[in-house]
XYZ file of C-alpha atoms in Angstrom:
336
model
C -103.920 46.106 -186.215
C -105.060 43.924 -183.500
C -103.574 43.874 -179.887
C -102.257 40.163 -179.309
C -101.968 38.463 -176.381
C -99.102 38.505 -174.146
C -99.275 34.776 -174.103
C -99.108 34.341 -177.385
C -96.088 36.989 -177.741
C -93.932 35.493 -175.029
C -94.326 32.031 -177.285
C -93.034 33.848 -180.064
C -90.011 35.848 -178.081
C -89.363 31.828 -176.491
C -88.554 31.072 -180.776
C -87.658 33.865 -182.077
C -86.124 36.205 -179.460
C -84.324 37.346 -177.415
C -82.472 38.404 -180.340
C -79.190 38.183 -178.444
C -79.143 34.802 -177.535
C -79.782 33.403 -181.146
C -75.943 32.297 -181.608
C -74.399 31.174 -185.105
C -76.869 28.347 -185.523
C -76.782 28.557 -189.244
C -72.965 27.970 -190.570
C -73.790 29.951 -193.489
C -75.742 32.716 -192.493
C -74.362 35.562 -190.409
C -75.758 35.449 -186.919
C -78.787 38.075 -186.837
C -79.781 40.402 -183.901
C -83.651 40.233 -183.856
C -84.638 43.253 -181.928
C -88.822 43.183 -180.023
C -89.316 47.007 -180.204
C -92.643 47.912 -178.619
C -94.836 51.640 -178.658
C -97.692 52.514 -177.000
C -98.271 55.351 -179.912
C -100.832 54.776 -182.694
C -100.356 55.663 -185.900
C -101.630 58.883 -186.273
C -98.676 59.755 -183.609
C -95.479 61.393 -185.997
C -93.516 59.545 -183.103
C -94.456 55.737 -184.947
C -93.084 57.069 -188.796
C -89.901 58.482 -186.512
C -89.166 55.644 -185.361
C -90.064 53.385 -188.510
C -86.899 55.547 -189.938
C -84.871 54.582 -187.125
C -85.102 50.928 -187.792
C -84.894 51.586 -191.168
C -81.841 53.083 -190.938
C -80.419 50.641 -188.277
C -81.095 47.861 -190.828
C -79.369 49.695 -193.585
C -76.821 50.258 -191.388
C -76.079 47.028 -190.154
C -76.655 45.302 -193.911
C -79.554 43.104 -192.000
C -77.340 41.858 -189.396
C -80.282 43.678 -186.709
C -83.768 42.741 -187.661
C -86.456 44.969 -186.027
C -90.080 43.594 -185.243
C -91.858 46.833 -184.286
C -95.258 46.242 -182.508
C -97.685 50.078 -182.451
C -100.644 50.989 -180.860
C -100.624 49.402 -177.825
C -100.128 45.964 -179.105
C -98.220 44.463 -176.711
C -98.145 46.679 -173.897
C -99.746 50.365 -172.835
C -97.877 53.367 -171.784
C -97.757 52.500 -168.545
C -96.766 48.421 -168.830
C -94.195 48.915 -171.027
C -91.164 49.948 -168.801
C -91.817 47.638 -166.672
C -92.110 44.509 -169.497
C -88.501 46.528 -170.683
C -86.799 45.600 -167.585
C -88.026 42.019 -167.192
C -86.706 41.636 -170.706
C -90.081 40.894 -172.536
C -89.180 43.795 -175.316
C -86.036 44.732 -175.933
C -86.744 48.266 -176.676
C -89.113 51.042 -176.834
C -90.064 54.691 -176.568
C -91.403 55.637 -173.422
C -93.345 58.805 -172.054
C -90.309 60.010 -168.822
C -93.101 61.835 -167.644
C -95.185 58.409 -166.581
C -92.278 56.923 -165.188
C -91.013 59.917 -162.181
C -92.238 57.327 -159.661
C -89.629 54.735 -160.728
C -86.796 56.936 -161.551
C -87.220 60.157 -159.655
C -86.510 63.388 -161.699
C -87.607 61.541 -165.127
C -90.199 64.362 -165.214
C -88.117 67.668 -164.653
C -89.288 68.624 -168.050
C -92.493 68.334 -167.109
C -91.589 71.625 -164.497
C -94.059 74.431 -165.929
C -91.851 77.156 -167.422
C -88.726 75.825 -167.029
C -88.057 75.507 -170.676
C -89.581 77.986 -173.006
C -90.178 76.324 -176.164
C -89.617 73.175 -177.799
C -86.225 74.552 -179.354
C -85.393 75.491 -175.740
C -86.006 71.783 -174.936
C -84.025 70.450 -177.478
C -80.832 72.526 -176.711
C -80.224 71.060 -173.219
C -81.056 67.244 -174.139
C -78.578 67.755 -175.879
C -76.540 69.503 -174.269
C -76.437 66.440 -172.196
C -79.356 66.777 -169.317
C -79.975 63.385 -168.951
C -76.069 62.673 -168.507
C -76.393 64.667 -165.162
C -77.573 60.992 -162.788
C -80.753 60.170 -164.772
C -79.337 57.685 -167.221
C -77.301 56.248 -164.523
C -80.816 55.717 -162.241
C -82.358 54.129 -165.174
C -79.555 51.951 -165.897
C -79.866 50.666 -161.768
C -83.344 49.174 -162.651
C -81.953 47.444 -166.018
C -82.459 49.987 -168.785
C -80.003 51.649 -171.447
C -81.175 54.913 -172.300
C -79.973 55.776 -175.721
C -81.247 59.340 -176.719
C -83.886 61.886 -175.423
C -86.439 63.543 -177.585
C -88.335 66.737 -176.442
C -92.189 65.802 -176.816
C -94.681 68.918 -177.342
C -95.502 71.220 -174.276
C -98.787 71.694 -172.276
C -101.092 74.281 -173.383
C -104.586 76.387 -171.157
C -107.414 75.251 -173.258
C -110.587 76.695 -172.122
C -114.096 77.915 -172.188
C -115.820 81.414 -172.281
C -112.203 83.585 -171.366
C -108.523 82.957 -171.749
C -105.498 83.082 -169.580
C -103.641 85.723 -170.268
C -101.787 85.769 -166.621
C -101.666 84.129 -163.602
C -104.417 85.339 -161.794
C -106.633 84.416 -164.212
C -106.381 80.661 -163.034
C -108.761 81.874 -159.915
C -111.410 79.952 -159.261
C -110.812 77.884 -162.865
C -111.691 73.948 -162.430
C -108.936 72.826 -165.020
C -108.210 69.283 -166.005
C -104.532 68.219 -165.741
C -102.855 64.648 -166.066
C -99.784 65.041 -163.481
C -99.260 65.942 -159.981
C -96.622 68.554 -160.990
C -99.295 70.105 -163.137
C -101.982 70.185 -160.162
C -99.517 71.810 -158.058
C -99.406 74.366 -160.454
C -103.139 75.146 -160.702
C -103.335 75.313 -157.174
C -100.472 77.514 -156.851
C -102.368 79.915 -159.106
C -105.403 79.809 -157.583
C -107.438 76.958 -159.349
C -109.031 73.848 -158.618
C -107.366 70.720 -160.209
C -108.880 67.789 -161.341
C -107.454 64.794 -162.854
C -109.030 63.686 -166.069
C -107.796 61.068 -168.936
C -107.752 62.568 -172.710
C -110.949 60.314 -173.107
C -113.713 61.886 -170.536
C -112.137 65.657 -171.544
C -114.724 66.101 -174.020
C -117.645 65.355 -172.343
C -116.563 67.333 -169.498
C -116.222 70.574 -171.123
C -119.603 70.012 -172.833
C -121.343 69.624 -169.408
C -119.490 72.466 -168.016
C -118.161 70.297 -165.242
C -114.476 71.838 -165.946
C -113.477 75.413 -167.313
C -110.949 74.351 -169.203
C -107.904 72.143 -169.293
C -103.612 71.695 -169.323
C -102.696 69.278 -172.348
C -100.972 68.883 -175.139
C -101.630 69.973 -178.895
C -102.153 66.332 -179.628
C -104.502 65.867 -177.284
C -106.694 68.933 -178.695
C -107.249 67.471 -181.894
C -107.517 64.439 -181.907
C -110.143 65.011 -179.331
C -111.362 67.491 -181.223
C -111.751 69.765 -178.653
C -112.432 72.858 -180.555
C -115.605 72.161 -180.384
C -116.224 72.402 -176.737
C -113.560 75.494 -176.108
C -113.342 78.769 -176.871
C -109.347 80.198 -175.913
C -105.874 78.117 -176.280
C -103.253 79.915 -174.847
C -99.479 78.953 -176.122
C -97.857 78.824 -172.373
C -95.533 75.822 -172.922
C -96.528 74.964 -169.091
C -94.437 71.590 -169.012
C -93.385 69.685 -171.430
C -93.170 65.419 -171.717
C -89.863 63.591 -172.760
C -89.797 60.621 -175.072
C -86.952 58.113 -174.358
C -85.272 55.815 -176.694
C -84.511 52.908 -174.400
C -83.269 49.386 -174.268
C -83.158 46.371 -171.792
C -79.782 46.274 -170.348
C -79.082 42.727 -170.468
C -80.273 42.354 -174.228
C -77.664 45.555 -174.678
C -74.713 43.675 -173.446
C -75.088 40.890 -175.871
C -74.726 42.581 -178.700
C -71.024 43.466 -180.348
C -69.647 47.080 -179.741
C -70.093 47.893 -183.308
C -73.417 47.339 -183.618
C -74.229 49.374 -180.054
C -72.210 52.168 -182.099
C -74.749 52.254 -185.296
C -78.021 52.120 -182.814
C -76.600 54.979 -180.815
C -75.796 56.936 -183.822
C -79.157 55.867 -185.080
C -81.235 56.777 -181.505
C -79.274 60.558 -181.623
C -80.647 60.881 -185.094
C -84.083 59.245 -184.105
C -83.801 61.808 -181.487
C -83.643 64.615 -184.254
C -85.864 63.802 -185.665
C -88.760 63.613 -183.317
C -87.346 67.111 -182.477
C -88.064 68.633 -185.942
C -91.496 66.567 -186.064
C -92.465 67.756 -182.869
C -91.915 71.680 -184.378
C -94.387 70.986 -187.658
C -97.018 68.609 -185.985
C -97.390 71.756 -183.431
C -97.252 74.458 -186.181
C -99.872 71.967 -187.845
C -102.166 72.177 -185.088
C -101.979 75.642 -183.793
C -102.873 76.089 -187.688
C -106.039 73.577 -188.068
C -107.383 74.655 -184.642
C -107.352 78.366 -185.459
C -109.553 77.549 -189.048
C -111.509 75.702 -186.661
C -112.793 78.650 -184.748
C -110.372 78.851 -181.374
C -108.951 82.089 -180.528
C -105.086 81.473 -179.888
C -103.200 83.051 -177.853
C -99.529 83.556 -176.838
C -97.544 84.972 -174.023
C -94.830 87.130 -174.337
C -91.436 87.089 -172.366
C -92.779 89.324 -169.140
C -95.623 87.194 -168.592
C -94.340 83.948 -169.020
C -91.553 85.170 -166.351
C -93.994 85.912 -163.937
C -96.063 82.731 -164.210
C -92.734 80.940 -163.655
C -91.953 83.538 -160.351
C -95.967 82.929 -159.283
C -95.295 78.852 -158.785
C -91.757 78.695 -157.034
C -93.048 76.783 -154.939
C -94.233 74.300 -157.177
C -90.225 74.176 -157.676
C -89.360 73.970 -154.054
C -92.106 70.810 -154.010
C -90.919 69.009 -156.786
C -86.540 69.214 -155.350
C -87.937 68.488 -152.086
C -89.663 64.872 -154.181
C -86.229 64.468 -156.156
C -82.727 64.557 -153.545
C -80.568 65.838 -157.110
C -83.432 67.769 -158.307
C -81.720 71.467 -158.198
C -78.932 70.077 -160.238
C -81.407 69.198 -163.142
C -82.606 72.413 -162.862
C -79.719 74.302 -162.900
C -78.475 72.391 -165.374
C -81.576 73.620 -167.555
C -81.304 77.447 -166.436
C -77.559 77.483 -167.713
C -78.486 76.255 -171.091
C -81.355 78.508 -172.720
């Protein structure tokens, strides 16, 4: 679908939203909630068919009273812009990366800590468990936004060329491409040489043997299609990134407390279910990427222990960036 323009879109929001301010114009119809819900995720992302069933089943829910109009792929506002529109009140919800938005709400990233949690199910037990209940829903709600539910994303994975990591040492000397700051700090803890790359120029780098390999995703490796320009993936679950489920806080207030109660209910489930997606899109993967000639491979308890001893100070760094940092962490060590 095409992008439109912002100036076109804030024409339509000035008729048809904010949903919340609507009223009872009709005397016969029941006053509806129209709800702007914006993603920077394509298609091909499991997270856009996750949430399609949330506003499915908020619709069902509500018997129509909340109508949804869900804008994909960028089409209003990019990974990056869309927090930002959320809190002036240009959408009135959407699904953020935490990880891109640490430098407005410090700590947002603590998932992103390498080796902190051990595997997606590890994730998912202390969202739950109520993480984001320990001060970072209360920072987000000081810059305007309601953050319903929390949704453990997949982790970051050692792709590279010509040999694997099997342990730390083996970063030495490695140019690897990485996305984050926490994830530099990391490489150069172990001995490599960061450099920052977008998903987009990976490719070609690896094919001109500027980098040795990189830290991403299992998303990123194939829709890239980076098995063709790497040898090795090594499972390390070296960070992960959290998807929020968030709303503006004014357009929040405006709508009645039984409603709130079905799109919480609904966001917890939403949250679920990215969960469960996030477990079969990586199966998937580590599946098509082995028939596709990589050599995975895993590390077991012991070595993933010392790789998490071998960057404490990567730790010490980040608590130092983030005053209730340790708290966050602790939180996560007490709930494996």
């Amino acid at each position: 679908m095409e992008r439109i323009s912002r100036r076109t879109f804030l024409k339509r929001m000035s008729y048809a939203t904010i949903a919340f301010q609507i009223g009872g114009g009709l005397a016969w119809a029941k006053k509806r909630i129209n709800i702007t819900f914006s993603t920077m995720f394509p298609t091909s992302y499991y997270w856009v068919p996750v949430t399609q069933r949330f506003i499915k089943r908020v619709e069902e829910r509500t018997n129509g009273e909340v109508k949804f109009a869900f804008y994909h792929s960028k089409q209003l506002f990019g990974g990056k812009e869309e927090v930002p529109a959320l809190q002036r009140g240009e959408i009135d919800m959407c699904i953020p990366n935490a990880n891109y938005h640490a430098g407005t709400v410090k700590g947002s990233d603590v998932g992103a800590l390498p080796f902190l949690w051990k595997d997606v199910d590890d994730a998912w037990k202390s969202l739950k468990a109520g993480l984001w209940e320990q001060g970072l829903n209360q920072k987000w709600e000081k810059i305007n936004i309601l953050i319903l539910a929390q949704s453990p994303g997949g982790f970051y994975h050692f792709g590279t060329k010509k040999r694997p990591i099997l342990k730390p040492q083996d970063l030495k000397g490695m140019t690897i491409a990485i996305s984050s700051t926490v994830h530099a700090k990391m490489v150069e803890e172990l001995g490599g040489a960061p450099s920052f790359m977008s998903s987009g120029e990976l490719y070609t780098a690896l094919q001109r043997g500027a980098i040795d390999g990189i830290l991403r995703p299992f998303l990123t490796y194939t829709g890239r299609k980076l098995h063709e320009v790497l040898d090795h993936l090594t499972i390390t679950n070296a960070g992960n990134y959290t998807i929020l489920m968030a709303a503006n806080k004014n357009s929040w207030a405006k709508i009645p407390k039984d409603i709130q109660k079905v799109l919480r209910q609904c966001a917890w489930e939403w949250a679920e279910d990215g969960y469960k997606a996030t477990l079969e899109s990586d199966a998937k993967a580590i599946d098509l990427l082995k028939s596709r000639g990589m050599k995975i491979h895993s590390l077991d308890e012991a070595t993933f222990g010392e790789f998490k001893a071998s960057i404490k100070k990567v730790y010490d760094w980040w608590i130092g960036q983030v005053p209730d940092g340790k708290k966050l962490i602790d939180f996560i060590e007490a709930h494996h």
